[in-house]
Amino acid sequence: RRARRADGALPGRLIATSTSRTMDLILWRHAEAQEPEGDMTDLDRTLTRRGDKQAARMAAWLDRQLPEGTRILASPAVRTEQTVRALGRKYRLCDELRPGASPEQLLQLVGWPLAKAPVLVVGHQPTLGETISRVLGLAEPECSVKKGAVWWLRSRERESGLQTVVVTVQAAELL
């Protein structure tokens, strides 16, 4: 059993540092997948061997970082379910996260920015990149998210109102 810090968190965990109301939104792009062949649909694409390794590396990192009570939601596509299964935790498949979903659908589903529990979403480009761009107020309509990568965002309350910060961006290749 690992010793806890004075603030109750496990060592090395990413935690909120203030007592103001916060919400963590963790966006995980599915790992590398095979290109469609023959009459295979986009939803039926599976991970490559490299994708399996990416998912396993990121899942191991996430397992050490995710706060207790994190809700885990995934697209019903085979490649996203394979990616989230590497984490070994309970998850829910959501049609609202299918390829082509809008940032509005994703944000409504997770309750951004005021949900009480952190949420991990396993999904697709361009939806994840469009969502990141939107919540960060970027000029570009979409930002790039590498296959297998995680963007960890936090909404926090300040005197001037709600603000969104990037907690971390992690690529599977760097783990």
XYZ file of N, CA and C in Angstrom:
525
model
N 0.843 -1.188 0.000
C 0.000 0.000 0.000
C 0.884 1.246 0.000
N 0.558 2.209 -0.866
C 1.379 3.416 -0.970
C 1.000 4.426 0.108
N 2.005 5.113 0.634
C 1.770 6.141 1.649
C 1.145 7.361 0.996
N 0.216 7.974 1.683
C -0.426 9.192 1.180
C 0.327 10.419 1.668
N 0.211 11.498 0.897
C 0.793 12.778 1.305
C -0.082 13.391 2.389
N 0.382 14.493 2.953
C -0.370 15.168 4.009
C -1.745 15.634 3.521
N -1.869 15.946 2.202
C -3.158 16.394 1.678
C -4.069 15.225 1.307
N -3.641 13.977 1.559
C -4.469 12.803 1.316
C -4.291 12.163 -0.046
N -3.546 12.788 -0.938
C -3.352 12.248 -2.282
C -2.189 11.274 -2.302
N -2.224 10.383 -3.261
C -1.093 9.483 -3.455
C 0.063 10.256 -4.069
N 1.296 9.918 -3.770
C 2.444 10.618 -4.354
C 2.417 10.522 -5.876
N 2.757 11.611 -6.539
C 2.840 11.617 -7.993
C 1.522 11.837 -8.699
N 0.427 11.985 -7.986
C -0.881 12.192 -8.610
C -1.065 13.641 -9.003
N -1.789 13.871 -10.103
C -2.164 15.216 -10.528
C -3.429 15.582 -9.774
N -3.376 16.609 -8.919
C -4.537 16.958 -8.102
C -4.830 18.446 -8.222
N -6.069 18.802 -7.904
C -6.442 20.211 -7.845
C -5.719 20.839 -6.666
N -5.164 22.028 -6.864
C -4.368 22.644 -5.803
C -5.108 23.734 -5.055
N -6.336 24.024 -5.441
C -7.067 25.043 -4.707
C -8.359 24.439 -4.177
N -9.026 25.161 -3.305
C -10.273 24.677 -2.742
C -11.465 25.172 -3.550
N -11.244 25.948 -4.600
C -12.346 26.413 -5.420
C -12.911 25.248 -6.224
N -14.087 25.439 -6.755
C -14.752 24.396 -7.522
C -14.002 24.140 -8.824
N -13.677 22.873 -9.078
C -12.957 22.510 -10.291
C -13.619 21.315 -10.950
N -13.354 21.166 -12.244
C -13.745 19.959 -12.968
C -12.586 19.577 -13.861
N -12.203 18.304 -13.817
C -11.176 17.800 -14.710
C -11.834 17.062 -15.862
N -11.384 17.385 -17.069
C -11.826 16.715 -18.290
C -10.572 16.157 -18.950
N -10.511 14.845 -19.030
C -9.345 14.178 -19.604
C -9.779 13.596 -20.943
N -9.146 14.040 -22.016
C -9.494 13.608 -23.370
C -8.400 12.687 -23.888
N -8.758 11.455 -24.227
C -7.813 10.429 -24.672
C -8.198 9.997 -26.077
N -7.348 10.286 -27.038
C -7.615 9.843 -28.405
C -7.277 8.357 -28.509
N -8.119 7.624 -29.218
C -7.856 6.194 -29.396
C -6.458 6.000 -29.972
N -5.882 4.848 -29.685
C -4.545 4.519 -30.176
C -4.607 4.200 -31.676
N -3.420 3.986 -32.263
C -3.323 3.747 -33.710
C -4.201 2.568 -34.131
N -4.964 2.776 -35.198
C -5.886 1.748 -35.695
C -5.579 1.389 -37.138
N -6.032 0.216 -37.527
C -5.881 -0.232 -38.911
C -6.742 0.614 -39.828
N -6.294 0.740 -41.065
C -7.108 1.396 -42.085
C -8.234 0.438 -42.470
N -9.404 0.970 -42.864
C -10.501 0.082 -43.246
C -10.148 -0.738 -44.481
N -10.572 -1.989 -44.474
C -10.330 -2.882 -45.605
C -11.656 -3.463 -46.070
N -11.800 -3.596 -47.388
C -13.004 -4.201 -47.948
C -14.261 -3.480 -47.508
N -15.216 -4.238 -46.961
C -16.487 -3.647 -46.536
C -16.505 -3.296 -45.046
N -15.323 -3.222 -44.429
C -15.216 -2.857 -43.018
C -15.708 -1.424 -42.819
N -16.543 -1.206 -41.808
C -17.007 0.144 -41.508
C -15.990 0.849 -40.615
N -16.103 2.157 -40.527
C -15.205 2.937 -39.677
C -15.306 2.479 -38.223
N -16.508 2.145 -37.763
C -16.696 1.724 -36.376
C -16.040 0.381 -36.072
N -15.784 -0.431 -37.104
C -15.227 -1.771 -36.915
C -13.707 -1.829 -36.932
N -13.048 -0.718 -37.190
C -11.580 -0.716 -37.251
C -10.987 -1.112 -35.902
N -9.934 -1.936 -35.926
C -9.281 -2.405 -34.705
C -7.901 -1.760 -34.559
N -7.338 -1.869 -33.364
C -6.004 -1.328 -33.117
C -4.945 -2.179 -33.821
N -3.872 -1.516 -34.208
C -2.698 -2.219 -34.723
C -1.900 -2.735 -33.522
N -0.848 -3.505 -33.785
C 0.033 -3.933 -32.682
C 0.633 -2.708 -31.988
N 1.034 -1.739 -32.794
C 1.578 -0.501 -32.218
C 0.510 0.201 -31.369
N -0.729 0.200 -31.855
C -1.832 0.800 -31.111
C -2.075 0.111 -29.783
N -1.981 -1.224 -29.771
C -2.125 -1.965 -28.510
C -1.069 -1.516 -27.503
N 0.168 -1.332 -27.979
C 1.253 -0.897 -27.084
C 1.018 0.531 -26.597
N 0.562 1.415 -27.513
C 0.267 2.797 -27.116
C -0.805 2.817 -26.027
N -1.871 2.047 -26.233
C -2.973 2.012 -25.270
C -2.501 1.491 -23.921
N -1.684 0.449 -23.931
C -1.184 -0.124 -22.674
C -0.304 0.868 -21.919
N 0.588 1.566 -22.635
C 1.476 2.545 -21.973
C 0.675 3.690 -21.366
N -0.269 4.227 -22.146
C -1.054 5.350 -21.642
C -1.969 4.898 -20.509
N -2.538 3.709 -20.614
C -3.413 3.203 -19.559
C -2.651 3.058 -18.244
N -1.426 2.579 -18.303
C -0.618 2.438 -17.083
C -0.370 3.800 -16.450
N -0.074 4.807 -17.270
C 0.149 6.157 -16.754
C -1.148 6.719 -16.161
N -2.254 6.587 -16.910
C -3.537 7.103 -16.437
C -3.969 6.420 -15.138
N -3.739 5.130 -15.026
C -4.151 4.403 -13.837
C -3.496 4.986 -12.581
N -2.276 5.483 -12.718
C -1.583 6.111 -11.581
C -2.076 7.535 -11.325
N -2.643 8.187 -12.339
C -2.982 9.609 -12.235
C -4.458 9.898 -11.950
N -5.356 9.052 -12.442
C -6.781 9.378 -12.365
C -7.277 9.467 -10.935
N -8.007 10.532 -10.618
C -8.583 10.671 -9.280
C -9.658 9.605 -9.032
N -9.899 9.315 -7.769
C -10.989 8.410 -7.392
C -12.301 8.968 -7.945
N -13.177 8.100 -8.376
C -14.498 8.529 -8.833
C -14.544 9.079 -10.245
N -13.471 8.946 -11.010
C -13.474 9.437 -12.395
C -14.476 8.633 -13.217
N -15.380 9.343 -13.902
C -16.302 8.696 -14.846
C -15.546 8.465 -16.148
N -15.712 7.293 -16.748
C -15.007 6.958 -17.983
C -16.035 6.669 -19.063
N -15.972 7.471 -20.140
C -16.914 7.378 -21.253
C -16.130 7.153 -22.539
N -16.651 6.311 -23.428
C -15.941 6.015 -24.669
C -16.913 5.920 -25.837
N -16.384 6.210 -27.000
C -17.105 6.010 -28.254
C -17.365 4.518 -28.420
N -18.449 4.150 -29.108
C -18.725 2.733 -29.338
C -17.878 2.102 -30.449
N -16.975 2.849 -31.057
C -16.100 2.291 -32.090
C -15.193 1.228 -31.465
N -14.909 0.167 -32.214
C -14.076 -0.930 -31.704
C -12.724 -0.412 -31.218
N -12.089 0.480 -31.965
C -10.750 0.956 -31.598
C -10.749 1.757 -30.294
N -11.821 2.496 -30.018
C -11.870 3.233 -28.748
C -12.153 2.293 -27.591
N -12.986 1.288 -27.822
C -13.246 0.331 -26.753
C -11.988 -0.485 -26.447
N -11.221 -0.844 -27.471
C -9.959 -1.540 -27.224
C -8.993 -0.648 -26.440
N -8.978 0.630 -26.771
C -8.102 1.580 -26.079
C -8.487 1.684 -24.602
N -9.759 1.887 -24.306
C -10.192 2.071 -22.920
C -10.099 0.766 -22.127
N -10.276 -0.375 -22.774
C -10.166 -1.655 -22.076
C -8.778 -1.857 -21.475
N -7.760 -1.264 -22.086
C -6.393 -1.378 -21.566
C -6.284 -0.795 -20.156
N -7.181 0.114 -19.813
C -7.161 0.750 -18.494
C -7.644 -0.205 -17.391
N -8.485 -1.155 -17.748
C -8.952 -2.130 -16.762
C -9.929 -1.581 -15.740
N -10.651 -0.520 -16.104
C -11.654 0.061 -15.210
C -13.014 0.033 -15.895
N -14.060 0.232 -15.106
C -15.409 0.289 -15.667
C -15.530 1.515 -16.555
N -16.250 1.356 -17.661
C -16.480 2.457 -18.595
C -17.860 2.304 -19.199
N -18.324 3.368 -19.843
C -19.622 3.349 -20.513
C -19.429 3.779 -21.957
N -20.016 3.036 -22.888
C -19.993 3.411 -24.298
C -21.130 4.392 -24.554
N -20.833 5.469 -25.292
C -21.814 6.527 -25.520
C -21.898 6.861 -27.004
N -23.094 6.736 -27.572
C -23.290 7.072 -28.982
C -22.937 8.532 -29.274
N -23.068 9.397 -28.256
C -22.753 10.824 -28.437
C -21.278 11.052 -28.755
N -20.433 10.022 -28.586
C -18.986 10.156 -28.824
C -18.537 9.462 -30.112
N -19.481 9.008 -30.939
C -19.140 8.365 -32.217
C -18.304 9.299 -33.079
N -17.570 8.739 -34.057
C -16.849 9.609 -35.004
C -17.812 10.621 -35.626
N -17.354 11.850 -35.728
C -18.186 12.918 -36.284
C -19.017 13.656 -35.260
N -18.915 13.284 -33.983
C -19.656 13.981 -32.927
C -19.176 15.421 -32.837
N -20.033 16.280 -32.340
C -19.664 17.690 -32.204
C -19.093 17.952 -30.809
N -18.302 19.026 -30.691
C -17.819 19.413 -29.357
C -18.988 19.689 -28.401
N -20.073 20.237 -28.921
C -21.234 20.524 -28.091
C -21.804 19.240 -27.484
N -21.885 18.171 -28.290
C -22.379 16.894 -27.782
C -21.475 16.370 -26.674
N -20.176 16.430 -26.898
C -19.216 15.939 -25.906
C -19.328 16.745 -24.616
N -19.322 18.059 -24.719
C -19.348 18.906 -23.526
C -20.654 18.761 -22.745
N -21.758 18.600 -23.448
C -23.044 18.389 -22.768
C -23.045 17.043 -22.053
N -22.530 16.014 -22.710
C -22.482 14.676 -22.120
C -21.689 14.657 -20.807
N -20.559 15.345 -20.778
C -19.698 15.314 -19.585
C -20.087 16.339 -18.519
N -20.976 17.280 -18.870
C -21.386 18.302 -17.903
C -20.385 19.418 -17.721
N -19.568 19.685 -18.736
C -18.554 20.742 -18.675
C -19.217 22.090 -18.585
N -18.739 22.966 -17.713
C -17.550 22.884 -16.865
C -17.865 22.642 -15.393
N -19.079 22.223 -15.088
C -19.490 22.216 -13.680
C -19.775 20.843 -13.082
N -19.483 19.760 -13.779
C -19.718 18.432 -13.203
C -18.867 18.263 -11.944
N -19.357 17.472 -11.026
C -18.652 17.310 -9.755
C -17.497 16.328 -9.838
N -17.615 15.330 -10.715
C -16.568 14.302 -10.805
C -15.723 14.518 -12.054
N -14.456 14.129 -12.008
C -13.622 14.171 -13.212
C -14.187 13.199 -14.254
N -13.963 13.516 -15.525
C -14.455 12.670 -16.605
C -13.315 12.392 -17.577
N -13.144 11.112 -17.917
C -12.213 10.679 -18.953
C -13.044 10.292 -20.166
N -12.737 10.903 -21.311
C -13.421 10.592 -22.570
C -12.420 9.964 -23.516
N -12.761 8.797 -24.070
C -11.936 8.156 -25.098
C -12.677 8.332 -26.408
N -12.056 9.101 -27.325
C -12.766 9.457 -28.542
C -11.874 9.630 -29.749
N -12.349 10.494 -30.650
C -11.789 10.623 -31.996
C -11.444 12.065 -32.353
N -10.563 12.185 -33.348
C -10.365 13.446 -34.047
C -11.408 13.507 -35.149
N -11.912 14.656 -35.527
C -11.515 15.973 -35.028
C -12.259 16.424 -33.769
N -13.191 15.602 -33.267
C -14.016 16.028 -32.130
C -13.179 16.454 -30.931
N -12.165 15.659 -30.575
C -11.357 16.005 -29.404
C -10.612 17.318 -29.620
N -9.998 17.485 -30.785
C -9.270 18.716 -31.082
C -10.169 19.938 -31.134
N -11.364 19.772 -31.668
C -12.329 20.879 -31.707
C -12.787 21.236 -30.300
N -12.961 20.235 -29.449
C -13.372 20.468 -28.066
C -12.279 21.215 -27.304
N -11.047 20.786 -27.470
C -9.919 21.456 -26.802
C -9.838 22.911 -27.246
N -9.911 23.142 -28.546
C -9.846 24.500 -29.077
C -10.962 25.367 -28.501
N -12.131 24.793 -28.414
C -13.280 25.553 -27.920
C -13.134 25.922 -26.444
N -12.790 24.947 -25.587
C -12.732 25.248 -24.154
C -11.542 26.131 -23.792
N -10.491 26.091 -24.616
C -9.338 26.961 -24.363
C -9.473 28.322 -25.041
N -10.503 28.488 -25.871
C -10.711 29.760 -26.559
C -9.650 30.047 -27.604
N -9.164 29.008 -28.271
C -8.134 29.181 -29.302
C -8.735 29.785 -30.572
N -7.916 30.498 -31.340
C -8.379 31.106 -32.584
C -8.656 30.043 -33.644
N -7.848 28.990 -33.653
C -8.037 27.911 -34.625
C -9.245 27.061 -34.198
N -10.024 26.561 -35.163
C -11.200 25.763 -34.804
C -10.871 24.374 -34.273
N -9.625 23.921 -34.484
C -9.247 22.578 -34.066
C -7.756 22.542 -33.771
N -7.365 21.740 -32.784
C -5.947 21.509 -32.563
C -5.674 20.018 -32.767
N -4.442 19.700 -33.048
C -4.059 18.327 -33.343
C -3.909 17.527 -32.060
N -4.423 16.305 -32.072
C -4.269 15.376 -30.952
C -3.698 14.091 -31.536
N -2.503 13.725 -31.124
C -1.858 12.513 -31.637
C -2.624 11.267 -31.200
N -2.527 10.222 -32.020
C -3.165 8.950 -31.672
C -2.571 8.434 -30.365
N -3.454 8.069 -29.446
C -3.027 7.545 -28.157
C -2.692 8.590 -27.116
N -2.765 9.885 -27.469
C -2.376 10.959 -26.546
C -3.529 11.375 -25.625
N -3.165 12.008 -24.526
C -4.114 12.529 -23.543
C -3.906 14.033 -23.379
N -5.012 14.760 -23.359
C -5.040 16.169 -22.970
C -5.862 16.234 -21.686
N -5.267 16.785 -20.619
C -5.929 16.894 -19.321
C -6.238 18.368 -19.089
N -7.512 18.708 -19.064
C -7.967 20.091 -18.903
C -8.681 20.241 -17.568
N -8.612 21.426 -17.020
C -9.281 21.700 -15.743
C -10.014 23.033 -15.825
N -11.277 23.000 -15.459
C -12.065 24.221 -15.304
C -11.973 24.593 -13.834
N -11.643 25.847 -13.577
C -11.551 26.257 -12.179
C -12.190 27.631 -12.006
N -12.704 27.816 -10.816
C -13.381 29.056 -10.482
C -12.382 30.030 -9.871
N -12.382 31.233 -10.392
C -11.549 32.315 -9.870
C -12.436 33.524 -9.621
N -11.895 34.541 -8.976
C -12.683 35.749 -8.721
C -13.223 36.344 -10.008
N -12.458 36.233 -11.082
C -12.878 36.788 -12.367
C -13.830 35.867 -13.128
N -14.118 34.676 -12.585
C -15.025 33.731 -13.227
C -14.326 32.411 -13.506
N -14.950 31.601 -14.346
C -14.368 30.304 -14.688
C -13.232 30.469 -15.674
N -12.195 29.670 -15.500
C -11.110 29.634 -16.466
C -10.717 28.189 -16.696
N -10.169 27.936 -17.875
C -9.717 26.590 -18.220
C -8.212 26.593 -18.319
N -7.598 25.592 -17.698
C -6.142 25.446 -17.759
C -5.791 24.064 -18.290
N -4.632 23.989 -18.914
C -4.102 22.707 -19.368
C -3.264 22.151 -18.222
N -3.663 21.010 -17.693
C -2.921 20.374 -16.611
C -1.705 19.660 -17.197
N -1.930 18.882 -18.256
C -0.835 18.195 -18.938
C -1.300 17.703 -20.297
N -0.341 17.517 -21.180
C -0.552 16.835 -22.449
C 0.476 15.726 -22.483
N 0.031 14.496 -22.703
C 0.929 13.352 -22.648
C 0.792 12.510 -23.905
N 1.914 12.219 -24.555
C 1.928 11.349 -25.727
C 2.383 9.953 -25.305
N 1.760 8.939 -25.847
C 2.084 7.556 -25.496
C 3.547 7.236 -25.805
N 4.094 7.812 -26.856
C 5.485 7.538 -27.251
C 6.489 7.999 -26.204
N 6.110 8.934 -25.353
C 7.034 9.480 -24.363
C 6.961 8.765 -23.026
N 6.135 7.755 -22.947
C 5.999 7.011 -21.686
C 6.886 5.799 -21.675
